[in-house]
């Protein structure tokens, strides 16, 4: 059964072929757990030049994505299924994506991901469609496509059947009740260039191992992301 269907609305659908063809996502698609459909906004232009962008009113650099083809594309894609889906626009001016937001999005059966380019969309796209605006971080990408792949990746790994071992997503950094970074991991060999695997991990003493891992998580969080410890 399909758990989440993604409809990606973009000017560059070819950017997704490498990502969709690989490993975990490929397998989730092949197993019928996830569906990703790509739609080219350009296919919804009406003028003969297929113009999707235009110069901004009031002047200034760059181009703005036009309202008519964008709204037409979203409305047509919505009608392709009974459930209209939850519309997300990827934009650096959106709310920042984090694990709780990913968890919330993963409850949706259908997500429409609208990817901007250039200086962004004509504001009327936002006013008319009222999407949830999401940014993946405080930096500017060349478009929403990479951001949408980040969002898909994070949502898909929360589908229980997608990861072989259900526990592995619950133990990720930022998951669970205490939002700490994940502890360090080791595998064979026991020693490499004089660096030994911590003895405790070889002891078989699971309560002690859990305690050690929790301390590691705390230490890592203090070192790399002390802001997480300040949040309540
Ligand atoms: N498009 C450009 N920059 C972006 C960002 N940081 N997040 C989401 N979409 C974007």
mmCIF file with all atom_site columns, N, CA, C and O and ligand atoms in Angstrom, residues 90-92 116 134-144 147, ligand 1:
data_model
loop_
_atom_site.group_PDB
_atom_site.id
_atom_site.type_symbol
_atom_site.label_atom_id
_atom_site.label_alt_id
_atom_site.label_comp_id
_atom_site.label_asym_id
_atom_site.label_entity_id
_atom_site.label_seq_id
_atom_site.pdbx_PDB_ins_code
_atom_site.Cartn_x
_atom_site.Cartn_y
_atom_site.Cartn_z
_atom_site.occupancy
_atom_site.B_iso_or_equiv
_atom_site.pdbx_formal_charge
_atom_site.auth_seq_id
_atom_site.auth_comp_id
_atom_site.auth_asym_id
_atom_site.auth_atom_id
_atom_site.pdbx_PDB_model_num
ATOM   1  N N  . UNK A 1 90  ? 8.871  25.110 -1.393 1.00 0.00 ? 90  UNK A N  1
ATOM   2  C CA . UNK A 1 90  ? 10.244 25.166 -0.888 1.00 0.00 ? 90  UNK A CA 1
ATOM   3  C C  . UNK A 1 90  ? 10.814 26.542 -1.209 1.00 0.00 ? 90  UNK A C  1
ATOM   4  O O  . UNK A 1 90  ? 10.899 26.926 -2.373 1.00 0.00 ? 90  UNK A O  1
ATOM   5  N N  . UNK A 1 91  ? 11.159 27.261 -0.174 1.00 0.00 ? 91  UNK A N  1
ATOM   6  C CA . UNK A 1 91  ? 11.640 28.636 -0.342 1.00 0.00 ? 91  UNK A CA 1
ATOM   7  C C  . UNK A 1 91  ? 12.519 29.015 0.851  1.00 0.00 ? 91  UNK A C  1
ATOM   8  O O  . UNK A 1 91  ? 12.217 28.610 1.980  1.00 0.00 ? 91  UNK A O  1
ATOM   9  N N  . UNK A 1 92  ? 13.577 29.803 0.596  1.00 0.00 ? 92  UNK A N  1
ATOM   10 C CA . UNK A 1 92  ? 14.407 30.206 1.742  1.00 0.00 ? 92  UNK A CA 1
ATOM   11 C C  . UNK A 1 92  ? 13.661 31.087 2.729  1.00 0.00 ? 92  UNK A C  1
ATOM   12 O O  . UNK A 1 92  ? 14.101 31.257 3.861  1.00 0.00 ? 92  UNK A O  1
ATOM   13 N N  . UNK A 1 116 ? 10.567 26.472 -6.298 1.00 0.00 ? 116 UNK A N  1
ATOM   14 C CA . UNK A 1 116 ? 10.809 27.775 -6.914 1.00 0.00 ? 116 UNK A CA 1
ATOM   15 C C  . UNK A 1 116 ? 12.173 27.834 -7.581 1.00 0.00 ? 116 UNK A C  1
ATOM   16 O O  . UNK A 1 116 ? 13.037 26.991 -7.345 1.00 0.00 ? 116 UNK A O  1
ATOM   17 N N  . UNK A 1 134 ? 8.310  26.212 3.335  1.00 0.00 ? 134 UNK A N  1
ATOM   18 C CA . UNK A 1 134 ? 9.358  25.539 4.113  1.00 0.00 ? 134 UNK A CA 1
ATOM   19 C C  . UNK A 1 134 ? 10.730 25.820 3.515  1.00 0.00 ? 134 UNK A C  1
ATOM   20 O O  . UNK A 1 134 ? 10.934 25.761 2.304  1.00 0.00 ? 134 UNK A O  1
ATOM   21 N N  . UNK A 1 135 ? 11.680 26.118 4.414  1.00 0.00 ? 135 UNK A N  1
ATOM   22 C CA . UNK A 1 135 ? 13.089 26.302 4.049  1.00 0.00 ? 135 UNK A CA 1
ATOM   23 C C  . UNK A 1 135 ? 13.893 25.169 4.675  1.00 0.00 ? 135 UNK A C  1
ATOM   24 O O  . UNK A 1 135 ? 13.578 24.736 5.779  1.00 0.00 ? 135 UNK A O  1
ATOM   25 N N  . UNK A 1 136 ? 14.922 24.699 3.996  1.00 0.00 ? 136 UNK A N  1
ATOM   26 C CA . UNK A 1 136 ? 15.724 23.642 4.635  1.00 0.00 ? 136 UNK A CA 1
ATOM   27 C C  . UNK A 1 136 ? 16.901 24.213 5.423  1.00 0.00 ? 136 UNK A C  1
ATOM   28 O O  . UNK A 1 136 ? 17.637 23.462 6.052  1.00 0.00 ? 136 UNK A O  1
ATOM   29 N N  . UNK A 1 137 ? 17.084 25.511 5.407  1.00 0.00 ? 137 UNK A N  1
ATOM   30 C CA . UNK A 1 137 ? 18.163 26.070 6.213  1.00 0.00 ? 137 UNK A CA 1
ATOM   31 C C  . UNK A 1 137 ? 18.437 27.499 5.796  1.00 0.00 ? 137 UNK A C  1
ATOM   32 O O  . UNK A 1 137 ? 17.968 27.969 4.762  1.00 0.00 ? 137 UNK A O  1
ATOM   33 N N  . UNK A 1 138 ? 19.239 28.176 6.617  1.00 0.00 ? 138 UNK A N  1
ATOM   34 C CA . UNK A 1 138 ? 19.489 29.603 6.382  1.00 0.00 ? 138 UNK A CA 1
ATOM   35 C C  . UNK A 1 138 ? 20.607 29.807 5.381  1.00 0.00 ? 138 UNK A C  1
ATOM   36 O O  . UNK A 1 138 ? 21.699 30.289 5.733  1.00 0.00 ? 138 UNK A O  1
ATOM   37 N N  . UNK A 1 139 ? 20.357 29.408 4.163  1.00 0.00 ? 139 UNK A N  1
ATOM   38 C CA . UNK A 1 139 ? 21.272 29.638 3.047  1.00 0.00 ? 139 UNK A CA 1
ATOM   39 C C  . UNK A 1 139 ? 20.413 29.586 1.798  1.00 0.00 ? 139 UNK A C  1
ATOM   40 O O  . UNK A 1 139 ? 19.290 29.073 1.836  1.00 0.00 ? 139 UNK A O  1
ATOM   41 N N  . UNK A 1 140 ? 20.936 30.135 0.703  1.00 0.00 ? 140 UNK A N  1
ATOM   42 C CA . UNK A 1 140 ? 20.104 30.221 -0.495 1.00 0.00 ? 140 UNK A CA 1
ATOM   43 C C  . UNK A 1 140 ? 20.629 29.247 -1.552 1.00 0.00 ? 140 UNK A C  1
ATOM   44 O O  . UNK A 1 140 ? 21.796 29.281 -1.931 1.00 0.00 ? 140 UNK A O  1
ATOM   45 N N  . UNK A 1 141 ? 19.745 28.372 -1.987 1.00 0.00 ? 141 UNK A N  1
ATOM   46 C CA . UNK A 1 141 ? 20.060 27.422 -3.055 1.00 0.00 ? 141 UNK A CA 1
ATOM   47 C C  . UNK A 1 141 ? 19.626 28.024 -4.385 1.00 0.00 ? 141 UNK A C  1
ATOM   48 O O  . UNK A 1 141 ? 18.925 29.031 -4.421 1.00 0.00 ? 141 UNK A O  1
ATOM   49 N N  . UNK A 1 142 ? 19.997 27.363 -5.460 1.00 0.00 ? 142 UNK A N  1
ATOM   50 C CA . UNK A 1 142 ? 19.592 27.867 -6.779 1.00 0.00 ? 142 UNK A CA 1
ATOM   51 C C  . UNK A 1 142 ? 18.138 27.581 -7.098 1.00 0.00 ? 142 UNK A C  1
ATOM   52 O O  . UNK A 1 142 ? 17.613 28.081 -8.078 1.00 0.00 ? 142 UNK A O  1
ATOM   53 N N  . UNK A 1 143 ? 17.507 26.767 -6.290 1.00 0.00 ? 143 UNK A N  1
ATOM   54 C CA . UNK A 1 143 ? 16.100 26.463 -6.523 1.00 0.00 ? 143 UNK A CA 1
ATOM   55 C C  . UNK A 1 143 ? 15.626 25.500 -5.453 1.00 0.00 ? 143 UNK A C  1
ATOM   56 O O  . UNK A 1 143 ? 16.416 25.025 -4.629 1.00 0.00 ? 143 UNK A O  1
ATOM   57 N N  . UNK A 1 144 ? 14.339 25.191 -5.483 1.00 0.00 ? 144 UNK A N  1
ATOM   58 C CA . UNK A 1 144 ? 13.769 24.347 -4.447 1.00 0.00 ? 144 UNK A CA 1
ATOM   59 C C  . UNK A 1 144 ? 13.988 22.854 -4.655 1.00 0.00 ? 144 UNK A C  1
ATOM   60 O O  . UNK A 1 144 ? 13.631 22.050 -3.791 1.00 0.00 ? 144 UNK A O  1
ATOM   61 N N  . UNK A 1 147 ? 16.152 21.057 -2.141 1.00 0.00 ? 147 UNK A N  1
ATOM   62 C CA . UNK A 1 147 ? 15.421 21.127 -0.863 1.00 0.00 ? 147 UNK A CA 1
ATOM   63 C C  . UNK A 1 147 ? 14.282 20.107 -0.844 1.00 0.00 ? 147 UNK A C  1
ATOM   64 O O  . UNK A 1 147 ? 14.039 19.449 0.174  1.00 0.00 ? 147 UNK A O  1
HETATM 65 N N1 . LIG B 2 .   ? 15.207 27.463 -2.384 1.00 0.00 ? 1   LIG B N1 1
HETATM 66 C C1 . LIG B 2 .   ? 16.325 28.206 -2.332 1.00 0.00 ? 1   LIG B C1 1
HETATM 67 N N2 . LIG B 2 .   ? 16.921 28.132 -1.136 1.00 0.00 ? 1   LIG B N2 1
HETATM 68 C C2 . LIG B 2 .   ? 16.149 27.303 -0.375 1.00 0.00 ? 1   LIG B C2 1
HETATM 69 C C3 . LIG B 2 .   ? 16.218 26.833 0.956  1.00 0.00 ? 1   LIG B C3 1
HETATM 70 N N3 . LIG B 2 .   ? 17.201 27.177 1.783  1.00 0.00 ? 1   LIG B N3 1
HETATM 71 N N4 . LIG B 2 .   ? 15.245 26.009 1.387  1.00 0.00 ? 1   LIG B N4 1
HETATM 72 C C4 . LIG B 2 .   ? 14.227 25.660 0.575  1.00 0.00 ? 1   LIG B C4 1
HETATM 73 N N5 . LIG B 2 .   ? 14.106 26.077 -0.685 1.00 0.00 ? 1   LIG B N5 1
HETATM 74 C C5 . LIG B 2 .   ? 15.049 26.881 -1.173 1.00 0.00 ? 1   LIG B C5 1
#
